[in-house]
Amino acid sequence: MSDDDNERRLSLSEIQLLATNVLTANGVSAAQADAVARNVTAAEADECRSHGVYRLLGYVRAVANGKADGRAVPKLVQETPAILRVDAGRGFAPLANEVGRPALIAAAQSLGIAVLAINHCYHNSAMWADLEPLAEAGLVSIGMTAGQRTVAPHGGSKPIFGTNPFAFGWPRPDGNPFVFDFATSAVARGEIELHQRAGKSIPLGWAIDADGQPTIDPALGLAGALLPFGGHKGTALALMVELLAGPMIGDLTSQESFAEDEGLGSPPLGGELIIAFDPQRFLGAGFASNMARAETLFASITNQDGVRLAGDRRLEARARSASEGVMVPIRLLEELDAARSSGIA
Amino acid sequence: MSDDDNERRLSLSEIQLLATNVLTANGVSAAQADAVARNVTAAEADECRSHGVYRLLGYVRAVANGKADGRAVPKLVQETPAILRVDAGRGFAPLANEVGRPALIAAAQSLGIAVLAINHCYHNSAMWADLEPLAEAGLVSIGMTAGQRTVAPHGGSKPIFGTNPFAFGWPRPDGNPFVFDFATSAVARGEIELHQRAGKSIPLGWAIDADGQPTIDPALGLAGALLPFGGHKGTALALMVELLAGPMIGDLTSQESFAEDEGLGSPPLGGELIIAFDPQRFLGAGFASNMARAETLFASITNQDGVRLAGDRRLEARARSASEGVMVPIRLLEELDAARSSGIA
C-alpha cells in the first residue's frame, strides 16, 4: 500500500475547519476553538505533525475528563508597566496568548522589554506560534513553558521536568522571522512512542528505564524517564524553564502538573512565560545597521554546506503547504471524525 | 615531584592583593583593578581556576597592546525605565557590572523586569559572578555575552560563534543562591589546550579540524573550530546569545570581535546582556509559598543519587577556600610576579 492510500490531502482551510468543528462539537467555545485551530493549522502547514490535528484528541480528552475548561475566558491584568498577566482559567494556551499579546507588544514598545506571564493554561500547542506574531511586530522574544514530569536530570533516575520547551524569535528585515523552539529533553516523548509502534529500538541517550539504567527499549524508556539534551547543560536549562514558567510566576512545576492530572493523560497544565524586547528601543538610530549586522551573521551560517538555520525546514514546508495543502493519515481523520460526531468518552 | 612542590597556598586576601598589584602595576586604574581582582578572587575561591589569577595575564596583555583601556570609566545611562545601558569604554566587565547593578536592581524592583546592556567591554571574567549579587538582592536573572569566533555551528565547518556563555541565577531563601553559567560550546578552548600540553587526544564531539572534519587531535582542533554542546539545540542557543548580546544592543558579533582584535589574542570585546526579574513583583502575597515550591523542586533533584545541582561544586570549594586558602601553581605565580615588576611587553 503506498503512502497515498493511507493519507488524504487537505487544504489549510479544510484543516482549520476540521479542527474548529472537532473542538466546538466537544463543548469548546468558538473563541478557544478558533485560536487552537489556528495553531494546529499552522503546525500542519509547517509539517510539524506532532503539533498538528493529532493534538486535537488531547484537547478534546482534557475537556471531556473535566480537567480543562474549553469555554474559559482568559483574563488580562497589567500588574506593572512591564508585567502582563493572563489567567487562562484552565483553558488553552493559544487564546491566552492572543488575549495577552497586544498589551505585551505595547509594553515592550514603550519600555524596551516586557513580560507576559500566562497562568493556569493547558499548553498543548506549538510554542513557536506564540512567538512568531511578536517577531512580525518587530519584537525579539524568548518563550518557555514547563510540562508534565517525564524527564530525569542528567545522572539521575527519576523524572522531574517536563519536556520544557525553550523558544526564541528574531524579526528579520526581509522575509520570515527567525524562530526556534526546542524541547530541553533529548527527544519528544512522541518520538519514542513512534519507535515503539514501529518495533524499533531507540538510541542510547534518549531515555532510562524505571531503575535509572540506560535503555534502547522504547517500552522501558516510556516506563522510565526521558533524558535532557546536552547532559548537565541541558539539565540546567530545563531547570531554568521550570523555575521561570513555574514558581516565579506562581504556577505549577512539572511534578505538580503531573499530580494534578491524576493519571488522566491530559495535556500539561501550568504557566508560560514570554519575554519581549523591542530592538528599536535598544538601538534607536542604529536600528537598521545592527539588524543588517544580524543578517551578516545569519548569512555566515547558511553559507556553510550542511548547515540549516533552525526553523528553515518549517518555512519551506509552509511555502509548499499554502499551495498544495497537507497530507493527513486517514486513520487519524477517522478518529477525528468520530470525535466530532460522537465526542470522546 | 608532588603537587605541593609545584603549587603554593595563598589566602583569598593574598590573591586579591596579588591581582590588584599585577593590574595597577600595568596601568590599570584602582577602580578597574579592584573590580577585576574581586572577580578573579571569587573564581579562585570557587576553584574555577580557568577564570582565576591565570586570567590576569590576558587582562594585562590587552592593556599593553593598546586594545583595552585599563583606566576606562564606565558610563551609565537609563534609556527607558526598564533599560539600563553601561558604556564600558573598552574597559573590563566587572567594573561595568558594578556601575550598572544598583540601577538594574532598582528598575527590576520597580517594574518586575529590567535589563542591563553593557557595551564595548572586555569580558574575560566569570559570568556567574555578575549574577550572584543580583540573586543576593533577591532577583532572578539571565546573563549572556558573546566572545571571539571559535565555535562552528552544528554540521558546519567554519567558526562563527564565541563560546557564548549563558548564565542564570535564582535566589534561595536559606543559603546560597542557585547560579549556573555554561559555555554553549561543548568545552572551553582552554580544555583542549590542556589536552594538547598533556599530549592527550580529545574526545570526538569537541572540535573539528580546519576542513570541518571531526578530530581527536587537539592541535588540529585548535586550528579548526570548537563544536557547540547539544548539536543543533546548542547551536540555536549560541546564536541567540550572539544576537541578544551583540546586534540587539548595538554591539559586536563574535566574528567582528575576532577581526577587531587583529590576531593579538586579547580577551573578547563586545556586549553583555543581563535580564533581571523581581519575583516579589510577580508573586506578591504568594512569594514565600512559591519560593518554597522552588525549594521542593531543588530537593527532588538533589535527593537523587548521582545528581548535583549546577554550581554546587563551586559552593563547596568556596567554603573550603575561605578557611584554607587556595593553591596556585608556582610557575604561574612567577609569571604574575614578572608581569607585576616589569610589565608585559
Short mmCIF file of N, CA and C in Angstrom, two decimals, chain A residues 60-140:
data_model
loop_
_atom_site.label_atom_id
_atom_site.label_comp_id
_atom_site.label_asym_id
_atom_site.label_seq_id
_atom_site.Cartn_x
_atom_site.Cartn_y
_atom_site.Cartn_z
N VAL A 60 -9.54 17.54 23.27
CA VAL A 60 -10.92 17.11 23.49
C VAL A 60 -11.00 16.21 24.73
N ARG A 61 -9.98 15.36 24.91
CA ARG A 61 -9.95 14.47 26.06
C ARG A 61 -9.89 15.28 27.37
N ALA A 62 -9.06 16.34 27.34
CA ALA A 62 -8.90 17.15 28.55
C ALA A 62 -10.21 17.86 28.92
N VAL A 63 -10.99 18.23 27.91
CA VAL A 63 -12.29 18.85 28.20
C VAL A 63 -13.27 17.78 28.70
N ALA A 64 -13.25 16.63 28.01
CA ALA A 64 -14.19 15.56 28.36
C ALA A 64 -13.98 15.05 29.79
N ASN A 65 -12.72 14.99 30.22
CA ASN A 65 -12.49 14.47 31.57
C ASN A 65 -12.61 15.54 32.65
N GLY A 66 -13.02 16.73 32.23
CA GLY A 66 -13.31 17.78 33.20
C GLY A 66 -12.10 18.54 33.71
N LYS A 67 -10.91 18.21 33.21
CA LYS A 67 -9.70 18.90 33.67
C LYS A 67 -9.59 20.29 33.04
N ALA A 68 -9.74 20.36 31.71
CA ALA A 68 -9.62 21.66 31.02
C ALA A 68 -11.00 22.30 30.88
N ASP A 69 -11.01 23.62 30.85
CA ASP A 69 -12.26 24.35 30.62
C ASP A 69 -12.24 24.89 29.20
N GLY A 70 -12.96 24.21 28.32
CA GLY A 70 -12.97 24.58 26.91
C GLY A 70 -13.69 25.89 26.64
N ARG A 71 -14.35 26.42 27.64
CA ARG A 71 -15.08 27.70 27.46
C ARG A 71 -14.45 28.82 28.30
N ALA A 72 -13.24 28.56 28.77
CA ALA A 72 -12.58 29.56 29.62
C ALA A 72 -12.40 30.88 28.87
N VAL A 73 -12.58 31.97 29.60
CA VAL A 73 -12.34 33.30 29.03
C VAL A 73 -11.10 33.88 29.71
N PRO A 74 -9.96 33.92 29.01
CA PRO A 74 -8.72 34.40 29.63
C PRO A 74 -8.87 35.85 30.09
N LYS A 75 -8.28 36.11 31.28
CA LYS A 75 -8.40 37.46 31.85
C LYS A 75 -7.03 38.11 31.91
N LEU A 76 -6.93 39.29 31.32
CA LEU A 76 -5.67 40.04 31.26
C LEU A 76 -5.62 41.08 32.35
N VAL A 77 -4.51 41.13 33.08
CA VAL A 77 -4.26 42.18 34.07
C VAL A 77 -2.87 42.74 33.82
N GLN A 78 -2.74 44.07 33.83
CA GLN A 78 -1.41 44.67 33.74
C GLN A 78 -0.95 44.93 35.16
N GLU A 79 0.04 44.16 35.62
CA GLU A 79 0.44 44.23 37.03
C GLU A 79 1.42 45.36 37.30
N THR A 80 2.30 45.59 36.36
CA THR A 80 3.19 46.76 36.40
C THR A 80 3.27 47.23 34.95
N PRO A 81 3.90 48.37 34.67
CA PRO A 81 4.03 48.76 33.26
C PRO A 81 4.74 47.70 32.41
N ALA A 82 5.49 46.79 33.05
CA ALA A 82 6.27 45.80 32.29
C ALA A 82 5.77 44.36 32.45
N ILE A 83 4.82 44.11 33.36
CA ILE A 83 4.32 42.74 33.57
C ILE A 83 2.86 42.63 33.16
N LEU A 84 2.62 41.84 32.14
CA LEU A 84 1.27 41.49 31.74
C LEU A 84 0.97 40.09 32.24
N ARG A 85 -0.19 39.93 32.82
CA ARG A 85 -0.56 38.62 33.36
C ARG A 85 -1.87 38.20 32.72
N VAL A 86 -1.92 36.96 32.23
CA VAL A 86 -3.18 36.41 31.73
C VAL A 86 -3.50 35.17 32.56
N ASP A 87 -4.67 35.18 33.18
CA ASP A 87 -5.18 33.97 33.82
C ASP A 87 -5.99 33.22 32.76
N ALA A 88 -5.46 32.09 32.32
CA ALA A 88 -6.10 31.33 31.24
C ALA A 88 -7.30 30.54 31.74
N GLY A 89 -7.48 30.47 33.04
CA GLY A 89 -8.67 29.81 33.59
C GLY A 89 -8.81 28.34 33.20
N ARG A 90 -7.72 27.65 33.11
CA ARG A 90 -7.67 26.24 32.70
C ARG A 90 -8.12 26.04 31.26
N GLY A 91 -8.07 27.12 30.48
CA GLY A 91 -8.28 26.99 29.03
C GLY A 91 -6.95 26.73 28.33
N PHE A 92 -6.93 26.93 27.02
CA PHE A 92 -5.77 26.56 26.22
C PHE A 92 -4.87 27.76 25.93
N ALA A 93 -3.59 27.43 25.66
CA ALA A 93 -2.57 28.48 25.51
C ALA A 93 -2.82 29.43 24.33
N PRO A 94 -3.27 28.95 23.18
CA PRO A 94 -3.34 29.89 22.04
C PRO A 94 -4.23 31.12 22.30
N LEU A 95 -5.42 30.92 22.89
CA LEU A 95 -6.28 32.08 23.15
C LEU A 95 -5.68 32.97 24.23
N ALA A 96 -5.08 32.36 25.25
CA ALA A 96 -4.44 33.15 26.31
C ALA A 96 -3.35 34.04 25.71
N ASN A 97 -2.59 33.50 24.76
CA ASN A 97 -1.58 34.31 24.08
C ASN A 97 -2.21 35.44 23.28
N GLU A 98 -3.28 35.12 22.58
CA GLU A 98 -3.92 36.16 21.76
C GLU A 98 -4.45 37.29 22.62
N VAL A 99 -4.96 36.94 23.80
CA VAL A 99 -5.51 37.95 24.70
C VAL A 99 -4.39 38.83 25.28
N GLY A 100 -3.25 38.22 25.58
CA GLY A 100 -2.17 38.99 26.19
C GLY A 100 -1.27 39.73 25.22
N ARG A 101 -1.22 39.27 23.99
CA ARG A 101 -0.20 39.74 23.05
C ARG A 101 -0.22 41.24 22.75
N PRO A 102 -1.40 41.83 22.45
CA PRO A 102 -1.38 43.26 22.12
C PRO A 102 -0.81 44.12 23.26
N ALA A 103 -1.17 43.78 24.49
CA ALA A 103 -0.65 44.56 25.63
C ALA A 103 0.84 44.30 25.82
N LEU A 104 1.29 43.07 25.57
CA LEU A 104 2.72 42.77 25.66
C LEU A 104 3.49 43.58 24.63
N ILE A 105 2.98 43.63 23.42
CA ILE A 105 3.66 44.39 22.35
C ILE A 105 3.73 45.87 22.74
N ALA A 106 2.62 46.40 23.23
CA ALA A 106 2.60 47.83 23.59
C ALA A 106 3.59 48.11 24.72
N ALA A 107 3.63 47.24 25.71
CA ALA A 107 4.55 47.46 26.84
C ALA A 107 6.00 47.36 26.41
N ALA A 108 6.31 46.38 25.55
CA ALA A 108 7.68 46.23 25.07
C ALA A 108 8.09 47.44 24.22
N GLN A 109 7.15 47.93 23.43
CA GLN A 109 7.46 49.11 22.60
C GLN A 109 7.68 50.34 23.46
N SER A 110 6.98 50.40 24.57
CA SER A 110 7.12 51.57 25.44
C SER A 110 8.41 51.51 26.26
N LEU A 111 8.72 50.35 26.85
CA LEU A 111 9.82 50.23 27.80
C LEU A 111 11.07 49.59 27.23
N GLY A 112 10.93 48.91 26.09
CA GLY A 112 12.06 48.18 25.52
C GLY A 112 12.05 46.71 25.89
N ILE A 113 11.49 46.40 27.07
CA ILE A 113 11.36 45.00 27.49
C ILE A 113 10.09 44.88 28.32
N ALA A 114 9.39 43.76 28.14
CA ALA A 114 8.19 43.48 28.94
C ALA A 114 8.00 41.98 28.96
N VAL A 115 7.14 41.54 29.87
CA VAL A 115 6.97 40.10 30.04
C VAL A 115 5.49 39.75 30.13
N LEU A 116 5.14 38.63 29.51
CA LEU A 116 3.78 38.10 29.60
C LEU A 116 3.84 36.80 30.40
N ALA A 117 3.12 36.78 31.52
CA ALA A 117 3.04 35.57 32.34
C ALA A 117 1.63 35.00 32.18
N ILE A 118 1.56 33.80 31.65
CA ILE A 118 0.26 33.13 31.48
C ILE A 118 0.15 32.04 32.54
N ASN A 119 -0.96 32.06 33.27
CA ASN A 119 -1.17 31.06 34.33
C ASN A 119 -2.34 30.15 34.01
N HIS A 120 -2.29 28.97 34.64
CA HIS A 120 -3.43 28.05 34.62
C HIS A 120 -3.85 27.74 33.19
N CYS A 121 -2.89 27.37 32.40
CA CYS A 121 -3.14 27.17 30.99
C CYS A 121 -2.72 25.76 30.57
N TYR A 122 -3.51 25.13 29.71
CA TYR A 122 -3.13 23.85 29.12
C TYR A 122 -2.32 24.16 27.86
N HIS A 123 -1.04 23.83 27.92
CA HIS A 123 -0.17 24.14 26.77
C HIS A 123 0.07 22.87 26.00
N ASN A 124 -0.65 22.73 24.89
CA ASN A 124 -0.60 21.52 24.08
C ASN A 124 -0.21 21.88 22.66
N SER A 125 0.25 23.13 22.49
CA SER A 125 0.39 23.69 21.14
C SER A 125 1.84 24.03 20.83
N ALA A 126 2.11 24.26 19.56
CA ALA A 126 3.46 24.65 19.12
C ALA A 126 3.79 26.02 19.69
N MET A 127 4.92 26.13 20.42
CA MET A 127 5.25 27.41 21.05
C MET A 127 5.84 28.42 20.08
N TRP A 128 6.47 27.97 19.01
CA TRP A 128 6.97 28.94 18.04
C TRP A 128 5.83 29.81 17.53
N ALA A 129 4.62 29.24 17.51
CA ALA A 129 3.47 30.02 17.04
C ALA A 129 3.11 31.14 18.01
N ASP A 130 3.53 31.02 19.28
CA ASP A 130 3.30 32.10 20.25
C ASP A 130 4.28 33.26 20.01
N LEU A 131 5.46 32.95 19.47
CA LEU A 131 6.50 33.98 19.30
C LEU A 131 6.48 34.63 17.91
N GLU A 132 6.04 33.89 16.92
CA GLU A 132 6.10 34.40 15.55
C GLU A 132 5.37 35.74 15.38
N PRO A 133 4.16 35.88 15.96
CA PRO A 133 3.47 37.18 15.80
C PRO A 133 4.24 38.32 16.47
N LEU A 134 5.01 38.02 17.51
CA LEU A 134 5.81 39.06 18.15
C LEU A 134 6.93 39.50 17.21
N ALA A 135 7.56 38.52 16.55
CA ALA A 135 8.61 38.86 15.58
C ALA A 135 8.02 39.66 14.42
N GLU A 136 6.82 39.29 14.01
CA GLU A 136 6.18 40.03 12.92
C GLU A 136 5.86 41.46 13.33
N ALA A 137 5.70 41.67 14.64
CA ALA A 137 5.50 43.04 15.16
C ALA A 137 6.84 43.73 15.43
N GLY A 138 7.93 43.09 15.04
CA GLY A 138 9.24 43.73 15.17
C GLY A 138 9.95 43.45 16.48
N LEU A 139 9.39 42.54 17.29
CA LEU A 139 9.98 42.29 18.61
C LEU A 139 10.83 41.01 18.62
N VAL A 140 11.87 41.05 19.43
CA VAL A 140 12.65 39.87 19.78
C VAL A 140 11.96 39.23 20.98
#
